[in-house]
Short mmCIF file of C-alpha atoms in Angstrom, two decimals:
data_model
loop_
_atom_site.label_atom_id
_atom_site.label_comp_id
_atom_site.label_asym_id
_atom_site.label_seq_id
_atom_site.Cartn_x
_atom_site.Cartn_y
_atom_site.Cartn_z
CA UNK C 274 41.33 -6.23 183.51
CA UNK C 275 40.56 -2.63 182.76
CA UNK C 276 42.21 -0.89 179.82
CA UNK C 277 42.20 2.71 178.63
CA UNK C 278 42.89 3.60 175.00
CA UNK C 279 43.77 6.99 173.58
CA UNK C 280 44.03 6.59 169.83
CA UNK C 281 45.37 10.06 169.02
CA UNK C 282 49.08 10.32 169.90
CA UNK C 283 49.28 13.95 168.77
CA UNK C 284 46.86 16.72 167.93
CA UNK C 285 47.08 20.40 167.19
CA UNK C 286 44.53 23.20 167.28
CA UNK C 287 44.54 26.88 166.49
CA UNK C 288 44.27 29.26 169.40
CA UNK C 289 40.63 30.07 170.24
CA UNK C 290 39.37 27.00 168.37
CA UNK C 291 37.76 23.89 169.84
CA UNK C 292 39.40 20.47 169.99
CA UNK C 293 38.17 17.06 171.11
CA UNK C 294 40.42 14.36 172.53
CA UNK C 295 39.09 10.82 172.44
CA UNK C 296 39.31 8.07 175.03
CA UNK C 297 37.76 4.64 175.20
CA UNK C 298 37.98 2.14 178.02
CA UNK C 299 37.07 -1.41 178.74
CA UNK C 300 35.64 -2.63 182.01
CA UNK C 301 33.01 -4.95 183.40
CA UNK C 302 32.48 -2.71 186.41
CA UNK C 303 29.37 -0.63 186.85
CA UNK C 304 30.62 1.91 189.39
CA UNK C 305 33.81 3.72 188.51
CA UNK C 306 35.31 7.12 187.83
CA UNK C 307 36.94 8.66 184.80
CA UNK C 308 39.40 11.52 184.68
CA UNK C 309 41.35 13.71 182.34
CA UNK C 310 44.75 14.83 183.56
CA UNK C 311 46.99 17.44 181.97
CA UNK C 312 50.77 17.08 182.10
CA UNK C 313 52.61 20.22 180.94
CA UNK C 314 56.39 20.20 180.35
CA UNK C 315 56.89 20.69 184.09
CA UNK C 316 55.61 17.08 184.42
CA UNK C 317 53.12 18.04 187.10
CA UNK C 318 49.94 15.97 186.82
CA UNK C 319 47.00 18.36 186.96
CA UNK C 320 43.43 17.15 187.26
CA UNK C 321 41.33 18.73 184.50
CA UNK C 322 37.96 17.10 184.99
CA UNK C 323 36.39 13.98 186.43
CA UNK C 324 33.18 12.04 185.85
CA UNK C 325 31.37 9.61 188.12
CA UNK C 326 29.99 6.72 186.08
CA UNK C 327 26.66 6.75 187.90
CA UNK C 328 26.02 10.33 186.81
CA UNK C 329 24.41 10.70 183.40
CA UNK C 330 25.10 14.41 183.20
CA UNK C 331 28.38 15.26 181.50
CA UNK C 332 30.90 17.05 183.69
CA UNK C 333 32.04 20.57 182.78
CA UNK C 334 34.80 22.77 184.17
CA UNK C 335 34.94 26.19 182.52
CA UNK C 336 36.33 25.61 179.01
CA UNK C 337 36.60 21.86 179.53
CA UNK C 338 33.73 19.44 179.10
CA UNK C 339 33.34 15.74 178.53
CA UNK C 340 31.10 13.57 176.41
CA UNK C 341 30.55 10.47 178.52
CA UNK C 342 28.89 7.58 176.70
CA UNK C 343 28.69 4.77 179.25
CA UNK C 344 27.23 2.13 176.95
CA UNK C 345 29.88 2.83 174.34
CA UNK C 346 32.60 3.13 177.03
CA UNK C 347 33.70 6.41 175.58
CA UNK C 348 34.93 9.49 177.45
CA UNK C 349 36.07 12.34 175.22
CA UNK C 350 37.38 15.72 176.35
CA UNK C 351 36.38 18.91 174.60
CA UNK C 352 38.47 22.02 175.05
CA UNK C 353 36.74 25.21 173.93
CA UNK C 354 38.46 28.51 173.16
CA UNK C 355 41.88 26.80 173.22
CA UNK C 356 44.70 28.78 174.81
CA UNK C 357 48.44 28.50 174.41
CA UNK C 358 48.66 27.33 178.02
CA UNK C 359 46.60 24.28 177.11
CA UNK C 360 49.62 22.86 175.29
CA UNK C 361 50.44 19.65 177.19
CA UNK C 362 50.08 15.89 177.30
CA UNK C 363 46.56 14.84 178.21
CA UNK C 364 45.93 11.53 179.92
CA UNK C 365 42.62 9.78 180.27
CA UNK C 366 42.35 7.65 183.40
CA UNK C 367 39.98 5.08 184.86
CA UNK C 368 39.50 4.43 188.54
CA UNK C 369 37.38 1.96 190.46
CA UNK C 370 36.97 1.68 194.17
CA UNK C 371 36.80 -1.77 195.64
CA UNK C 372 34.93 -2.61 198.81
CA UNK C 373 38.25 -3.22 200.51
CA UNK C 374 39.25 0.36 199.79
CA UNK C 375 41.93 -0.50 197.28
CA UNK C 376 41.90 1.46 194.10
CA UNK C 377 44.29 2.62 191.46
CA UNK C 378 44.26 4.73 188.39
CA UNK C 379 44.68 3.10 185.00
CA UNK C 380 46.05 5.61 182.52
CA UNK C 381 45.96 5.77 178.76
CA UNK C 382 49.13 6.45 176.79
CA UNK C 383 48.30 10.12 176.34
CA UNK C 384 47.59 12.63 173.61
CA UNK C 385 50.10 15.40 173.00
CA UNK C 386 48.14 18.58 172.28
CA UNK C 387 49.77 21.61 170.74
CA UNK C 388 47.90 24.91 170.59
CA UNK C 389 49.11 27.05 167.70
CA UNK C 390 49.24 30.83 167.83
CA UNK B 195 48.93 23.36 202.74
CA UNK B 196 51.89 22.16 200.75
CA UNK B 197 51.21 19.70 197.98
CA UNK B 198 52.72 16.26 197.59
CA UNK B 199 56.47 16.68 197.84
CA UNK B 200 58.84 14.38 196.05
CA UNK B 201 62.60 14.47 196.24
CA UNK B 202 64.91 14.48 194.61
CA UNK B 203 63.45 15.88 191.38
CA UNK B 204 66.29 14.35 189.41
CA UNK B 205 68.41 11.37 190.36
CA UNK B 206 71.30 9.88 188.42
CA UNK B 207 72.59 6.45 189.35
CA UNK B 208 75.14 4.11 187.81
CA UNK B 209 74.10 0.59 186.99
CA UNK B 210 74.18 -1.57 190.10
CA UNK B 211 73.66 1.28 192.57
CA UNK B 212 70.62 1.80 194.75
CA UNK B 213 68.02 4.50 194.19
CA UNK B 214 65.86 5.90 196.98
CA UNK B 215 62.91 8.07 196.07
CA UNK B 216 61.02 9.95 198.75
CA UNK B 217 57.45 11.14 198.89
CA UNK B 218 55.86 13.29 201.57
CA UNK B 219 52.07 13.20 201.19
CA UNK B 220 49.84 16.18 201.67
CA UNK B 221 49.04 17.00 205.28
CA UNK B 222 46.24 14.79 206.52
CA UNK B 223 46.65 12.21 203.76
CA UNK B 224 47.24 8.65 204.87
CA UNK B 225 47.21 6.91 201.49
CA UNK B 226 50.18 6.93 199.11
CA UNK B 227 50.49 5.55 195.58
CA UNK B 228 53.55 5.16 193.40
CA UNK B 229 53.38 5.25 189.62
CA UNK B 230 56.05 4.88 186.97
CA UNK B 231 56.05 6.73 183.67
CA UNK B 232 58.30 5.42 180.92
CA UNK B 233 59.14 7.83 178.06
CA UNK B 234 56.15 8.53 175.81
CA UNK B 235 53.87 6.38 177.95
CA UNK B 236 51.16 6.90 180.53
CA UNK B 237 51.59 6.35 184.23
CA UNK B 238 51.55 2.75 185.40
CA UNK B 239 50.46 1.81 188.89
CA UNK B 240 53.13 0.24 191.07
CA UNK B 241 52.03 0.14 194.71
CA UNK B 242 49.44 1.49 197.13
CA UNK B 243 50.34 1.99 200.79
CA UNK B 244 48.74 3.18 203.96
CA UNK B 245 50.74 4.01 207.05
CA UNK B 246 52.88 0.94 207.88
CA UNK B 247 50.92 -1.26 205.46
CA UNK B 248 51.29 -2.27 201.85
CA UNK B 249 47.75 -2.62 200.53
CA UNK B 250 48.31 -3.41 196.86
CA UNK B 251 51.67 -4.07 195.26
CA UNK B 252 50.38 -5.77 192.14
CA UNK B 253 52.28 -3.35 189.88
CA UNK B 254 55.65 -3.73 191.53
CA UNK B 255 58.37 -5.75 189.80
CA UNK B 256 59.01 -8.89 191.80
CA UNK B 257 62.70 -8.21 192.35
CA UNK B 258 64.81 -5.21 193.33
CA UNK B 259 61.83 -2.91 194.04
CA UNK B 260 60.37 -2.24 197.47
CA UNK B 261 58.24 0.45 199.07
CA UNK B 262 57.43 1.52 202.58
CA UNK B 263 55.34 4.16 204.31
CA UNK B 264 56.45 4.28 207.95
CA UNK B 265 54.47 5.69 210.82
CA UNK B 266 56.72 8.74 210.80
CA UNK B 267 58.40 10.24 207.79
CA UNK B 268 57.97 10.02 204.04
CA UNK B 269 57.14 7.07 201.87
CA UNK B 270 60.21 5.54 200.25
CA UNK B 271 60.43 3.73 196.93
CA UNK B 272 63.66 1.78 196.84
CA UNK B 273 65.24 0.28 193.75
CA UNK B 274 68.24 -1.94 194.32
CA UNK B 275 70.90 -2.71 191.70
CA UNK B 276 69.40 -0.35 189.16
CA UNK B 277 69.51 -1.16 185.45
CA UNK B 278 69.07 1.07 182.40
CA UNK B 279 65.45 -0.04 182.03
CA UNK B 280 64.63 1.53 185.41
CA UNK B 281 65.15 4.98 183.89
CA UNK B 282 61.77 6.66 184.13
CA UNK B 283 59.78 9.31 185.95
CA UNK B 284 58.37 8.04 189.24
CA UNK B 285 55.28 9.78 190.54
CA UNK B 286 53.79 9.69 193.98
CA UNK B 287 50.18 10.54 194.73
CA UNK B 288 48.38 10.87 198.03
CA UNK B 289 44.80 10.97 199.19
CA UNK B 290 42.92 11.14 202.49
CA UNK B 291 40.89 8.27 203.87
CA UNK B 292 38.51 6.95 201.24
CA UNK B 293 34.88 6.19 201.59
CA UNK B 294 32.68 4.27 199.22
CA UNK B 295 31.21 7.49 197.88
CA UNK B 296 34.71 8.55 197.05
CA UNK B 297 34.35 12.27 197.27
CA UNK B 298 38.07 12.82 197.18
CA UNK B 299 40.79 12.68 194.60
CA UNK B 300 44.44 11.77 194.61
CA UNK B 301 46.98 14.59 194.30
CA UNK B 302 50.18 13.98 192.42
CA UNK B 303 53.68 15.16 193.17
CA UNK B 304 55.97 16.51 190.45
CA UNK B 305 57.79 13.24 190.10
CA UNK B 306 61.38 12.09 190.35
CA UNK B 307 63.19 11.52 187.08
CA UNK B 308 65.59 8.63 187.51
CA UNK B 309 68.38 8.24 184.98
CA UNK B 310 70.54 5.15 185.09
CA UNK B 311 73.88 5.52 183.31
#
């Protein structure tokens, strides 16, 4: 069974600084997808960034980038130039697609990030 | 195009009552997923449905919980005889038809917070 581990329950960063959130996962699959979701106090789940496992190039979305190490099963999120609006829970998630079309996300327990003014 | 709509946003039930949570997927989406988020935890998969079919219910408790996605109308997650431990946020996500290249993502609703008193 797949598992996703986020070992940092809470983190804080000064505004405009850079912070890295860690995520490791365990799977025997070769083709899968990894995601980072942001959950602000409104509870809305917002997709931040995603990575296809078959792609070696790390995904980037503006201030957000990942360091995907497939062999190490590591998928960290780097937030550059942190903003107060980045304050939220961040969830790492794993997804695989089966040939029958069934898939589901497996989420980590989250990292609560606080950006300090 | 409205996003995934869940209602109610908040639901309070006494122990032993029934809870009905509704999810209207995004227009054009035929796949619905239900997830449960306990306090301070990540989202846990419950069930995956297509129109009139339950595809994967491996995350559903064996008793008291049921889900449906009829041909017309929203998907319903039903919890009978609720207990305190059912208190959680319940999220629905929807996606369009998948293909093996999986160029789509699932979009989450804002969740229903169920409180059992």
